[in-house]
C-alpha cells in the first residue's frame, strides 16, 4: 500500500544541516497496524510526514498503491492526501472557530461533496468515535480526549486507505490515551484501516501488529 | 465554500471587527478625497462662459465719494481715449472683476422660494465682446436706454433653478428686498458667467445693464479693454500715460485677465494640493495599517492553513479562500461606512455633494478599497501557502 525506498531527508537551516532520515526502506501493507518508536529527535515525525506527503524527501522514492510519486506539484499531491490519507496529530489541530461538525466535514469540503452528504458522513464519523451528541460544540468546549476523537473523526470521514497518527495520545492522560487506542484498534479491526502510529509508549506499541524502531534517522532491525 | 467562509467570518467577529473598522475609516478618507477631487475636476471642465484672452482690466481708484454725474464724464473720456488706441480692439465696463474673490451677491423671497444669485453690471455690447453665449432673448441695446426699467440678463442656471419651464423673458426680478419695487426686466438668458473662475461653484448669475447716462448709476471703476493679439505687457505704460493724462487724480492698476486667472487658479489649487498630500499620507497610513492587520490575520492562521493543506486544500484554494474572506470582510466595512456617508446627501450637509457625485465617489472608493485590500492580502497569502504543510503545522 505504501512503499518507501532509500528515503533521506536533510533539513537546511542557516548553516546547520540536520540529517533527519537516512536511507529508509519501508513497506506498509494494506490493513496493517504499525507503530513507530524511537528516542526524541530521531526522525519519527519526519518519517510520518514524508509517508503522508506533507513533506518532500531529499532523496528516495515513494510508491502509493504501487504508483510512484513523481512530482510534488501541489495539485497532484494534495489530491492524494485528500483521498487516500487521514492524519491525526499530537496537538489535534482542530480549527477553534468551527463547530465539531464543521471541523469533521473539512476534508469533504475540498472534495466538493455536497453539503447534505458532507453532514451525513460527518455525523457517521462522529458516531464511530462516540461523539455524536457533541456535533454542535466548539473544540474548546471539549476535553483533550474528545478533541482527539474529533480529529480522528476528521481523519476517517473521507474513508482514507491510510491513517497516519503522530503521537495521538501524547497530549492525553493514560485513561484518555487508552480510549483513543481502543478507537484506533476498532477502526483497524472493523474497518480494516491501515494505520501507522508514532508512539513513545511501549504498551501501546505492543498492541499493534508490528513496531518499527528508528534511531538517528535510520531503521533499527 | 461561500457558506463555510461566512461561517468563519461570523465566528471570528472579534478579530474581523478590527479589520471592518479599519476598512470603514479608510473608505471614508478615500471617499472624501475622491469626492473633492471629482467635484473640482468637474467644475474645471465647465466652460467659463467668456473669453479671457487678450483682455485687460483697468481698475480705477476714484478719490472721494462716487458722484455719477461727475465721475461718469471721466469714465466716458477714458473709454473714448482707450478706444482710439490702435492696439485696443474694444473697451467695455464691468463692475466686479473676473478671477478675483470679489463679488456681489443678493437674494429676495418670491413665493416660498428664496432667489439668491451673484450679480454684475456691464455696458451695452460687453456681453457680445466678452464672448458670452446667448440662449434666449437678446443682449442689451440702445432700446434699453431711458426706459422705466433696467434691463437684466440672467444665466441659464438662474432660470433652471428658479423659473423652470417658464418664459422668463420680459419678467421682472428684484435685486434685493429694498429694491423689490424696482423694475428689473429680464431681456435675455445667457449660458453662464463664471466670474470667480474655474474652481468656483455654479451659482445663478444675473447681469444688469449699466446706464452710462443715469445719475442713479452705481460706482463703476472697471474698464475692460481687449488688446490685439500679441500685444506685449509694455503697452501697459502707454495705457497708463493716457489714463493719468485724462484723470490725473485717479489711480489705476492694469492687469490681464489671464494673469488674474493664473494666480486665482494657483490660490484655488494650493489648498487642494495640500489636502491631497495629507490625504495621500492618510491613505498610505491606512494602507499600511490594513496590510498589518491582514498580515497578522493571515500569519496567525498559518497552522490552520497548514492543516487545510494537509487534509486536501490546494495552495490555490487556500489563496482563494483567504482572498474571498477578506473581500467579504471588506465589503462589510464599506457597507458600514456607506451607511454613515449616505447621511451626507440625505441630510444635505454639503450642498455640493449631489447624488451623482456621491455615487461615482462611492463606486471609485469601493473599487480602490477592494483592490487595496486584495493587494494587501495577496502577499501574506502567498507566504502562508508557500510553506510545506509539515512546516506550516509547526509554525508558531
Ligand atoms: N523543519 C525542520 N527544520 C530543521 N530541522 C528539523 C525540522 N524538522 C525536524 N528537524 C530535525 O530533524 C530531526 C528529526 O526530527 P523529528 O521531529 O522527526 O523527530 P521526532 O522523532 O519526531 O522527535 P519527537 O519524538 O521529539 O517528536 C531533529 O533533529 C529535528 O531537530
Ligand atoms: Mg515527533
Coordinates of C-alpha atoms and ligand atoms in Angstrom, one line a residue:
Chain A
X1 CA 0.0 0.0 0.0
X2 CA 2.9 2.3 0.8
X3 CA 6.5 1.7 -0.1
X4 CA 9.5 3.9 0.8
X5 CA 12.8 3.2 -1.0
X6 CA 16.0 4.8 0.1
X7 CA 14.3 7.8 1.6
X8 CA 16.5 10.5 3.0
X9 CA 15.7 13.9 4.4
X10 CA 18.0 16.7 5.4
X11 CA 16.9 20.0 6.9
X12 CA 18.9 23.0 5.9
X13 CA 18.7 25.8 8.5
X14 CA 21.1 28.7 8.2
X15 CA 24.5 27.0 8.5
X16 CA 23.4 23.8 10.2
X17 CA 22.4 20.8 8.2
X18 CA 20.4 18.2 10.0
X19 CA 20.1 14.7 8.6
X20 CA 16.7 13.7 9.9
X21 CA 16.3 10.5 7.8
X22 CA 18.8 8.3 6.0
X23 CA 18.2 5.5 3.5
X24 CA 14.9 4.4 4.9
X25 CA 13.4 1.4 3.2
X26 CA 9.9 0.6 4.4
X27 CA 6.8 -1.2 3.3
X28 CA 3.4 -0.8 4.8
X29 CA 1.0 -3.4 3.7
X30 CA -2.7 -3.0 3.3
X31 CA -4.6 -3.4 6.5
X32 CA -1.5 -3.3 8.8
X33 CA -1.4 -1.6 12.1
X34 CA 2.2 -0.4 12.6
X35 CA 3.7 1.6 15.4
X36 CA 6.9 3.7 15.1
X37 CA 9.1 4.1 18.1
X38 CA 12.4 5.8 18.9
X39 CA 14.0 8.4 21.0
X40 CA 13.0 12.0 20.7
X41 CA 14.5 13.8 17.7
X42 CA 15.3 10.5 15.9
X43 CA 13.1 11.4 12.9
X44 CA 9.8 9.7 13.6
X45 CA 7.6 12.7 12.8
X46 CA 9.7 13.5 9.7
X47 CA 9.2 9.9 8.5
X48 CA 5.4 10.2 9.1
X49 CA 5.3 13.5 7.3
X50 CA 7.0 12.0 4.3
X51 CA 4.8 9.0 4.3
X52 CA 1.8 11.4 4.4
X53 CA 3.2 13.5 1.6
X54 CA 3.3 16.5 3.9
X55 CA 6.9 17.0 3.2
X56 CA 9.2 16.2 0.3
X57 CA 12.1 13.8 0.8
X58 CA 15.5 15.0 -0.1
X59 CA 16.2 11.6 -1.8
X60 CA 14.4 8.3 -2.5
X61 CA 11.2 7.1 -3.9
X62 CA 7.7 6.7 -2.5
X63 CA 5.0 4.5 -4.0
X64 CA 1.4 4.8 -3.0
X65 CA -0.6 1.7 -4.2
X66 CA 2.4 0.8 -6.3
X67 CA 2.1 4.2 -8.0
X68 CA 5.3 6.2 -7.7
X69 CA 5.1 9.8 -6.6
X70 CA 6.8 11.6 -9.4
X71 CA 6.1 15.2 -8.7
X72 CA 5.4 17.1 -5.6
X73 CA 3.3 19.6 -7.6
X74 CA 0.7 20.9 -5.3
X75 CA -2.4 19.7 -7.1
X76 CA -1.4 16.1 -7.5
X77 CA -0.1 15.6 -4.0
X78 CA -3.0 17.5 -2.4
X79 CA -5.4 15.3 -4.2
X80 CA -3.7 12.1 -3.0
X81 CA -3.6 13.5 0.6
X82 CA -7.2 14.3 0.5
X83 CA -8.4 11.0 -0.9
X84 CA -6.0 8.4 0.4
X85 CA -4.6 9.6 3.7
X86 CA -6.0 10.7 7.0
X87 CA -3.9 12.5 9.6
X88 CA -4.1 12.5 13.4
X89 CA -1.7 14.9 15.2
X90 CA -0.4 15.1 18.7
X91 CA -1.9 18.6 19.1
X92 CA -5.2 17.8 17.4
X93 CA -5.1 20.8 15.1
X94 CA -8.8 21.5 15.2
X95 CA -10.0 24.9 13.9
X96 CA -11.3 26.6 17.1
X97 CA -13.6 28.9 15.2
X98 CA -15.5 25.9 13.7
X99 CA -18.0 23.7 15.4
X100 CA -17.1 20.0 15.8
X101 CA -19.2 19.0 12.8
X102 CA -17.7 21.7 10.6
X103 CA -14.2 20.5 11.6
X104 CA -15.1 17.0 10.7
X105 CA -16.6 18.0 7.3
X106 CA -13.4 19.9 6.3
X107 CA -11.8 17.2 4.1
X108 CA -15.0 16.7 2.2
X109 CA -15.3 20.4 1.6
X110 CA -12.2 20.2 -0.5
X111 CA -13.6 17.2 -2.3
X112 CA -16.6 19.2 -3.4
X113 CA -19.0 16.8 -1.6
X114 CA -22.5 18.4 -1.5
X115 CA -23.4 19.9 1.9
X116 CA -26.1 17.3 2.8
X117 CA -23.8 14.4 2.0
X118 CA -21.0 16.1 4.0
X119 CA -23.2 16.4 7.0
X120 CA -24.3 12.8 6.8
X121 CA -20.8 11.5 6.5
X122 CA -19.5 13.7 9.3
X123 CA -22.3 12.5 11.7
X124 CA -21.5 8.9 10.7
X125 CA -17.8 9.5 11.5
X126 CA -18.6 11.2 14.8
X127 CA -20.9 8.3 15.7
X128 CA -17.9 6.0 15.2
X129 CA -15.8 8.0 17.7
X130 CA -18.7 8.2 20.1
X131 CA -19.2 12.0 19.8
X132 CA -22.5 12.3 18.0
X133 CA -24.1 14.4 20.8
X134 CA -21.2 16.9 20.6
X135 CA -21.6 18.0 16.9
X136 CA -22.7 21.5 17.8
X137 CA -19.9 22.2 20.3
X138 CA -16.8 24.2 19.7
X139 CA -13.5 22.3 20.2
X140 CA -12.6 24.4 23.2
X141 CA -15.7 23.1 24.9
X142 CA -14.4 19.6 24.8
X143 CA -11.8 17.6 26.8
X144 CA -8.5 16.7 25.3
X145 CA -9.6 13.1 24.6
X146 CA -12.8 14.3 23.0
X147 CA -10.8 16.8 20.8
X148 CA -8.6 14.0 19.7
X149 CA -11.6 11.9 18.9
X150 CA -13.0 14.8 16.8
X151 CA -9.6 14.8 15.0
X152 CA -9.9 11.1 14.4
X153 CA -13.4 11.6 13.0
X154 CA -12.0 14.2 10.7
X155 CA -9.3 11.8 9.6
X156 CA -11.7 9.0 8.8
X157 CA -14.6 10.9 7.4
X158 CA -13.2 10.7 3.8
X159 CA -12.6 7.0 4.2
X160 CA -8.9 7.1 3.5
X161 CA -6.9 4.0 2.9
X162 CA -4.1 5.0 5.3
X163 CA -4.3 6.6 8.7
X164 CA -1.2 8.3 10.0
X165 CA -1.1 9.2 13.7
X166 CA 1.8 11.2 15.2
X167 CA 1.7 10.5 18.9
X168 CA -2.1 10.7 19.0
X169 CA -2.1 10.1 22.8
X170 CA 1.0 12.2 23.6
X171 CA -1.1 15.0 25.0
X172 CA -3.5 12.9 26.9
X173 CA -3.5 11.1 30.2
X174 CA -3.3 7.3 30.2
X175 CA -7.1 6.8 30.6
X176 CA -7.9 9.0 27.6
X177 CA -4.9 7.6 25.8
X178 CA -6.4 4.2 26.2
X179 CA -9.7 5.4 24.9
X180 CA -8.0 6.7 21.7
X181 CA -6.0 3.5 21.3
X182 CA -9.2 1.4 21.6
X183 CA -10.8 3.6 18.9
X184 CA -7.8 3.0 16.6
X185 CA -7.9 -0.7 17.3
X186 CA -11.6 -0.9 16.4
X187 CA -11.0 1.1 13.2
X188 CA -8.3 -1.3 12.3
X189 CA -10.4 -4.4 13.1
X190 CA -13.9 -3.3 11.9
X191 CA -13.0 -1.1 9.0
X192 CA -9.8 -2.8 8.1
X193 CA -7.9 0.5 8.2
X194 CA -4.2 0.7 7.6
X195 CA -2.7 2.6 10.5
X196 CA 0.8 3.9 11.1
X197 CA 1.2 5.4 14.6
X198 CA 4.1 7.1 16.2
X199 CA 4.3 6.5 20.0
X200 CA 6.6 6.7 23.0
X201 CA 4.6 4.1 24.9
X202 CA 5.8 0.5 24.7
X203 CA 2.4 -0.7 26.0
X204 CA 0.7 1.0 23.1
X205 CA 3.3 -0.3 20.6
X206 CA 2.7 -3.8 21.9
X207 CA -0.9 -3.6 20.9
X208 CA 0.0 -3.0 17.3
X209 CA 0.9 -5.7 14.8
X210 CA 4.4 -4.5 14.1
X211 CA 6.8 -2.0 15.6
X212 CA 9.3 0.0 13.6
X213 CA 12.2 1.3 15.5
X214 CA 14.0 4.5 14.4
X215 CA 17.4 5.6 15.7
X216 CA 19.3 8.6 14.4
X217 CA 17.3 8.7 11.3
X218 CA 17.7 5.1 10.5
X219 CA 15.7 2.0 10.9
X220 CA 16.9 -0.5 13.5
X221 CA 16.1 -4.1 13.0
Chain B
X1 CA -17.4 27.1 0.2
X2 CA -19.0 30.5 0.5
X3 CA -21.1 29.2 3.3
X4 CA -18.0 27.9 5.0
X5 CA -16.3 31.3 4.7
X6 CA -19.3 33.1 6.0
X7 CA -19.4 30.8 9.0
X8 CA -15.7 31.5 9.7
X9 CA -16.2 35.3 9.3
X10 CA -19.1 35.2 11.7
X11 CA -17.2 33.1 14.3
X12 CA -14.3 35.4 14.1
X13 CA -16.3 38.5 14.6
X14 CA -14.0 39.9 17.2
X15 CA -10.9 40.0 15.1
X16 CA -12.8 40.8 12.0
X17 CA -14.4 43.8 13.7
X18 CA -10.9 45.4 13.8
X19 CA -10.5 45.0 10.1
X20 CA -14.0 46.2 9.4
X21 CA -13.3 49.4 11.4
X22 CA -10.0 49.9 9.7
X23 CA -11.7 49.5 6.3
X24 CA -14.5 51.8 7.2
X25 CA -12.2 54.6 8.2
X26 CA -10.0 54.1 5.2
X27 CA -13.1 54.1 3.0
X28 CA -14.3 57.4 4.5
X29 CA -11.0 59.0 3.9
X30 CA -10.8 57.8 0.3
X31 CA -14.3 58.7 -0.4
X32 CA -13.8 62.3 0.8
X33 CA -10.7 62.8 -1.2
X34 CA -12.3 61.3 -4.3
X35 CA -15.4 63.4 -3.9
X36 CA -13.4 66.6 -3.5
X37 CA -11.1 65.7 -6.5
X38 CA -14.0 64.8 -8.7
X39 CA -16.0 67.8 -7.8
X40 CA -13.1 70.1 -8.6
X41 CA -12.3 68.3 -11.8
X42 CA -16.0 68.6 -12.9
X43 CA -16.0 72.3 -12.1
X44 CA -12.8 72.8 -14.0
X45 CA -14.4 71.1 -17.0
X46 CA -17.4 73.5 -17.1
X47 CA -16.7 76.4 -19.5
X48 CA -16.3 79.8 -18.0
X49 CA -18.8 81.3 -20.4
X50 CA -16.5 84.1 -21.6
X51 CA -13.1 84.7 -23.2
X52 CA -10.2 85.9 -21.1
X53 CA -7.6 86.0 -23.8
X54 CA -6.1 89.5 -24.5
X55 CA -8.5 91.1 -22.2
X56 CA -7.0 93.6 -19.7
X57 CA -8.7 95.1 -16.7
X58 CA -8.1 98.7 -15.9
X59 CA -9.0 99.2 -12.3
X60 CA -9.5 102.8 -11.3
X61 CA -9.3 104.0 -7.8
X62 CA -11.5 107.1 -7.6
X63 CA -10.9 109.5 -4.8
X64 CA -13.8 110.7 -2.6
X65 CA -17.4 109.7 -2.8
X66 CA -18.8 108.3 -6.0
X67 CA -20.6 111.0 -7.9
X68 CA -22.2 109.6 -11.0
X69 CA -22.8 113.0 -12.7
X70 CA -19.1 114.0 -12.3
X71 CA -17.3 110.7 -12.5
X72 CA -19.1 109.2 -15.4
X73 CA -17.9 112.0 -17.5
X74 CA -14.3 110.9 -16.7
X75 CA -15.2 107.3 -17.4
X76 CA -16.6 108.2 -20.8
X77 CA -13.5 110.2 -21.6
X78 CA -11.2 107.3 -20.6
X79 CA -13.3 105.0 -22.7
X80 CA -13.1 107.1 -25.7
X81 CA -9.4 107.7 -25.4
X82 CA -8.7 104.0 -25.0
X83 CA -10.9 103.1 -27.9
X84 CA -8.8 105.3 -30.1
X85 CA -5.6 103.5 -29.4
X86 CA -4.7 101.2 -32.4
X87 CA -3.7 98.3 -30.1
X88 CA -7.1 98.3 -28.5
X89 CA -9.9 96.3 -30.1
X90 CA -12.8 97.3 -27.8
X91 CA -13.5 98.8 -24.5
X92 CA -16.2 97.9 -22.0
X93 CA -17.3 98.4 -18.4
X94 CA -17.6 95.6 -15.9
X95 CA -18.3 96.4 -12.3
X96 CA -16.9 93.4 -10.5
X97 CA -13.8 91.9 -11.9
X98 CA -13.3 88.3 -13.1
X99 CA -10.9 85.9 -11.4
X100 CA -10.9 87.8 -8.1
X101 CA -12.7 86.8 -4.9
X102 CA -14.7 89.9 -5.2
X103 CA -18.4 89.5 -5.9
X104 CA -21.8 90.9 -5.3
X105 CA -24.5 88.5 -4.2
X106 CA -28.1 89.3 -3.5
X107 CA -31.3 87.5 -2.7
X108 CA -35.0 88.0 -2.3
X109 CA -38.0 86.0 -1.5
X110 CA -40.5 85.1 -4.1
X111 CA -43.4 83.0 -3.0
X112 CA -42.0 80.2 -0.9
X113 CA -38.6 80.2 -2.5
X114 CA -35.6 82.4 -1.9
X115 CA -33.9 83.5 -5.0
X116 CA -30.3 84.2 -4.5
X117 CA -27.7 85.0 -7.1
X118 CA -24.5 86.6 -7.9
X119 CA -24.7 89.8 -9.9
X120 CA -22.7 92.3 -12.0
X121 CA -23.1 95.3 -14.2
X122 CA -21.9 95.7 -17.8
X123 CA -22.5 98.2 -20.6
X124 CA -24.0 97.7 -24.0
X125 CA -22.0 95.4 -26.2
X126 CA -19.9 94.0 -23.4
X127 CA -21.6 90.6 -23.3
X128 CA -21.0 90.1 -27.0
X129 CA -17.4 91.2 -26.9
X130 CA -16.7 89.1 -23.8
X131 CA -17.6 86.1 -25.9
X132 CA -20.7 85.2 -23.8
X133 CA -23.3 82.9 -25.3
X134 CA -26.9 84.0 -25.7
X135 CA -29.5 81.2 -25.2
X136 CA -32.7 83.2 -25.4
X137 CA -33.9 86.8 -25.8
X138 CA -31.4 89.4 -26.7
X139 CA -28.4 91.3 -25.4
X140 CA -28.6 94.8 -24.1
X141 CA -29.1 97.6 -26.7
X142 CA -30.0 101.2 -27.2
X143 CA -33.7 100.3 -26.9
X144 CA -33.0 99.7 -23.2
X145 CA -31.8 103.3 -22.7
X146 CA -34.1 105.9 -20.9
X147 CA -36.8 103.3 -20.1
X148 CA -38.7 102.9 -17.0
X149 CA -37.0 99.5 -16.4
X150 CA -33.4 98.3 -16.0
X151 CA -32.6 95.5 -18.4
X152 CA -31.2 92.3 -16.9
X153 CA -29.6 89.2 -18.4
X154 CA -29.9 86.0 -16.3
X155 CA -27.9 82.8 -16.6
X156 CA -29.4 79.6 -17.7
X157 CA -28.9 78.1 -14.2
X158 CA -30.9 81.0 -12.7
X159 CA -33.8 80.1 -15.0
X160 CA -33.4 76.4 -14.4
X161 CA -33.3 76.8 -10.6
X162 CA -35.9 79.4 -10.0
X163 CA -38.1 79.7 -13.1
X164 CA -38.0 76.3 -14.7
X165 CA -40.3 75.8 -17.7
X166 CA -41.3 79.4 -17.7
X167 CA -40.7 82.0 -20.2
X168 CA -38.6 84.4 -18.2
X169 CA -38.1 87.0 -20.9
X170 CA -40.0 90.1 -20.1
X171 CA -40.4 89.1 -16.4
X172 CA -39.3 91.3 -13.6
X173 CA -36.8 90.3 -10.9
X174 CA -35.7 92.2 -7.8
X175 CA -32.2 92.7 -6.7
X176 CA -32.9 92.6 -3.0
X177 CA -35.9 93.3 -0.7
X178 CA -35.5 97.0 -0.7
X179 CA -35.5 97.2 -4.4
X180 CA -38.4 94.9 -4.9
X181 CA -40.4 97.6 -6.4
X182 CA -37.6 98.5 -8.9
X183 CA -38.2 97.4 -12.4
X184 CA -35.6 94.8 -13.4
X185 CA -36.7 93.3 -16.6
X186 CA -35.1 90.2 -18.0
X187 CA -34.3 90.7 -21.7
X188 CA -32.1 87.7 -22.3
X189 CA -30.7 84.4 -21.0
X190 CA -27.0 83.6 -21.3
X191 CA -25.2 80.3 -20.8
X192 CA -23.1 81.3 -17.8
X193 CA -20.6 83.8 -16.5
X194 CA -18.3 82.1 -14.0
X195 CA -16.9 85.3 -12.6
X196 CA -14.9 83.7 -9.9
X197 CA -13.1 81.3 -12.2
X198 CA -12.9 77.6 -13.0
X199 CA -13.0 76.2 -9.5
X200 CA -15.9 78.3 -8.3
X201 CA -19.2 76.6 -7.6
X202 CA -22.1 77.0 -10.1
X203 CA -24.2 79.9 -9.0
X204 CA -27.2 81.6 -10.6
X205 CA -25.9 84.7 -12.2
X206 CA -27.5 88.0 -13.3
X207 CA -26.1 90.9 -15.2
X208 CA -27.6 94.3 -15.1
X209 CA -27.3 96.9 -17.8
X210 CA -25.1 99.7 -16.7
X211 CA -26.5 103.0 -17.7
X212 CA -23.7 105.5 -18.6
X213 CA -26.1 108.4 -18.7
X214 CA -28.1 107.9 -15.5
X215 CA -27.4 109.9 -12.3
X216 CA -28.5 106.8 -10.4
X217 CA -25.7 104.7 -11.8
X218 CA -23.6 102.9 -9.3
X219 CA -19.9 103.1 -8.6
X220 CA -18.1 101.9 -11.7
X221 CA -14.3 101.5 -11.6
X222 CA -13.6 98.7 -14.0
X223 CA -12.7 99.3 -17.6
X224 CA -12.1 96.2 -19.6
X225 CA -10.1 96.5 -22.8
X226 CA -9.5 93.9 -25.5
X227 CA -6.0 94.3 -26.9
X228 CA -4.9 93.0 -30.2
X229 CA -3.5 89.5 -30.0
X230 CA 0.2 89.6 -29.2
X231 CA 0.2 93.0 -27.6
X232 CA 3.1 92.9 -25.1
X233 CA 2.9 94.0 -21.5
X234 CA 5.0 97.0 -22.3
X235 CA 1.8 98.5 -23.7
X236 CA 0.8 99.0 -20.1
X237 CA 3.0 102.0 -19.8
X238 CA 1.4 103.7 -22.9
X239 CA -2.0 103.0 -21.4
X240 CA -1.0 104.3 -18.0
X241 CA 0.2 107.6 -19.6
X242 CA -3.1 108.0 -21.4
X243 CA -5.1 107.3 -18.3
X244 CA -3.3 109.6 -16.0
X245 CA -3.3 112.4 -18.5
X246 CA -7.1 112.3 -18.6
X247 CA -7.7 111.6 -14.9
X248 CA -4.6 112.9 -13.1
X249 CA -6.0 112.4 -9.6
X250 CA -7.3 108.9 -10.2
X251 CA -5.1 105.9 -9.6
X252 CA -5.0 103.0 -11.9
X253 CA -3.8 99.4 -12.0
X254 CA -3.8 97.3 -15.1
X255 CA -3.8 93.5 -15.2
X256 CA -4.5 91.0 -17.9
X257 CA -7.4 88.6 -17.1
X258 CA -5.1 85.8 -17.9
X259 CA -2.8 86.9 -15.1
X260 CA -5.6 87.1 -12.5
X261 CA -6.8 83.7 -13.7
X262 CA -3.4 82.2 -13.2
X263 CA -3.0 83.5 -9.7
X264 CA -6.6 82.6 -8.8
X265 CA -6.1 79.0 -10.1
X266 CA -2.9 78.8 -8.0
X267 CA -4.8 80.0 -5.0
X268 CA -7.6 77.5 -5.6
X269 CA -5.3 74.6 -6.2
X270 CA -2.9 75.2 -3.3
X271 CA -5.3 74.0 -0.6
X272 CA -6.3 71.1 -2.8
X273 CA -2.7 70.1 -3.3
X274 CA -2.0 70.3 0.4
X275 CA -5.2 68.4 1.1
X276 CA -4.3 65.6 -1.4
X277 CA -0.8 65.4 0.1
X278 CA -2.2 65.0 3.6
X279 CA -4.9 62.7 2.2
X280 CA -2.2 60.7 0.3
X281 CA -0.3 60.2 3.5
X282 CA -3.5 59.3 5.3
X283 CA -4.3 56.7 2.7
X284 CA -0.7 55.4 2.9
X285 CA -1.0 55.0 6.6
X286 CA -4.4 53.4 6.3
X287 CA -3.0 51.0 3.7
X288 CA -0.1 50.1 5.9
X289 CA -2.4 49.6 8.8
X290 CA -4.6 47.4 6.7
X291 CA -1.7 45.5 5.5
X292 CA -0.5 45.0 9.1
X293 CA -3.9 43.8 10.2
X294 CA -4.3 41.5 7.3
X295 CA -0.8 40.2 7.6
X296 CA -1.4 39.5 11.2
X297 CA -4.7 37.9 10.4
X298 CA -3.2 35.6 7.8
X299 CA 0.0 34.6 9.6
X300 CA -1.8 33.9 12.8
X301 CA -3.6 31.3 10.8
X302 CA -0.5 29.6 9.3
X303 CA -1.2 26.5 11.3
X304 CA -4.7 26.4 10.2
X305 CA -3.6 26.9 6.6
X306 CA -1.1 24.0 7.1
X307 CA -3.9 21.8 8.4
X308 CA -6.2 22.7 5.5
X309 CA -3.4 21.8 3.1
X310 CA -2.7 18.6 4.9
X311 CA -6.3 17.4 4.6
X312 CA -6.6 18.3 1.0
X313 CA -6.8 22.0 0.1
X314 CA -4.5 23.2 -2.7
X315 CA -2.5 26.4 -2.3
X316 CA -4.8 28.0 -4.8
X317 CA -7.9 27.0 -2.9
X318 CA -6.4 28.5 0.3
X319 CA -5.4 31.7 -1.6
X320 CA -8.9 32.0 -2.9
X321 CA -10.4 31.4 0.5
X322 CA -8.2 34.0 2.2
X323 CA -8.9 36.5 -0.6
X324 CA -12.7 35.9 -0.5
X325 CA -12.8 36.1 3.2
X326 CA -11.0 39.4 3.2
X327 CA -13.1 40.8 0.4
X328 CA -16.3 39.9 2.2
X329 CA -15.0 41.5 5.4
X330 CA -14.0 44.5 3.3
X331 CA -17.4 44.7 1.8
X332 CA -18.9 44.7 5.2
X333 CA -16.6 47.6 6.2
X334 CA -17.6 49.5 3.1
X335 CA -21.2 49.0 3.8
X336 CA -20.8 50.2 7.3
X337 CA -19.0 53.4 6.1
X338 CA -21.7 53.8 3.4
X339 CA -24.5 53.8 5.9
X340 CA -22.7 56.7 7.6
X341 CA -21.8 58.5 4.4
X342 CA -25.2 58.3 2.8
X343 CA -26.4 60.6 5.6
X344 CA -24.5 63.5 4.0
X345 CA -26.5 63.8 0.8
X346 CA -29.7 62.7 2.7
X347 CA -29.4 65.4 5.2
X348 CA -28.0 67.8 2.6
X349 CA -24.9 68.6 4.8
X350 CA -22.9 69.7 1.8
X351 CA -25.0 71.3 -0.9
X352 CA -22.1 70.4 -3.4
X353 CA -22.4 66.7 -2.7
X354 CA -25.2 65.7 -5.0
X355 CA -26.3 62.2 -5.7
X356 CA -24.3 61.7 -8.8
X357 CA -21.1 62.9 -7.2
X358 CA -21.9 60.7 -4.2
X359 CA -22.5 57.6 -6.4
X360 CA -19.3 58.0 -8.5
X361 CA -17.2 58.7 -5.5
X362 CA -18.7 55.7 -3.7
X363 CA -18.1 53.4 -6.6
X364 CA -14.5 54.5 -7.1
X365 CA -13.7 54.4 -3.4
X366 CA -15.1 50.9 -3.2
X367 CA -13.0 49.7 -6.1
X368 CA -10.0 51.3 -4.6
X369 CA -10.5 49.7 -1.2
X370 CA -11.2 46.3 -2.7
X371 CA -8.1 46.4 -4.9
X372 CA -6.1 47.7 -1.9
X373 CA -7.1 45.0 0.4
X374 CA -6.8 42.3 -2.3
X375 CA -3.2 43.6 -2.8
X376 CA -2.6 43.6 1.0
X377 CA -4.0 40.1 1.4
X378 CA -2.1 38.7 -1.6
X379 CA 1.4 38.7 -0.2
X380 CA 0.6 37.1 3.3
X381 CA -1.5 34.5 1.5
X382 CA 1.5 33.6 -0.8
X383 CA 3.8 33.4 2.2
X384 CA 1.5 31.3 4.2
X385 CA 0.9 28.8 1.4
X386 CA 4.5 28.6 0.3
X387 CA 5.4 26.6 3.4
X388 CA 5.2 22.8 3.2
X389 CA 2.2 21.7 5.1
X390 CA 4.5 19.9 7.6
X391 CA 6.3 23.2 8.3
X392 CA 3.1 25.3 8.5
X393 CA 1.6 22.9 11.0
X394 CA 4.5 23.6 13.4
X395 CA 4.5 27.3 12.7
X396 CA 4.2 29.3 15.9
Ligands
LIG1 N1 11.6 21.9 9.9 C1 12.8 21.5 10.4 N2 13.9 22.2 10.2 C2 15.1 21.8 10.7 N3 15.2 20.7 11.4 C3 14.2 19.9 11.6 C4 12.9 20.3 11.1 N4 12.0 19.3 11.5 C5 12.7 18.4 12.2 N5 14.0 18.7 12.2 C6 15.1 17.9 12.9 O1 15.1 16.6 12.4 C7 15.3 15.7 13.4 C8 14.1 14.8 13.5 O2 13.0 15.5 13.9 P1 11.6 14.8 14.2 O3 10.6 15.9 14.5 O4 11.3 13.9 13.1 O5 11.9 13.9 15.5 P2 10.9 13.0 16.3 O6 11.5 11.7 16.3 O7 9.5 13.2 15.8 O8 11.0 13.6 17.8 P3 9.9 13.7 18.9 O9 9.8 12.3 19.5 O10 10.5 14.6 19.9 O11 8.7 14.2 18.3 C9 15.5 16.5 14.6 O12 16.9 16.6 14.9 C10 14.9 17.9 14.3 O13 15.6 18.9 15.0
LIG2 MG1 7.7 13.9 16.6

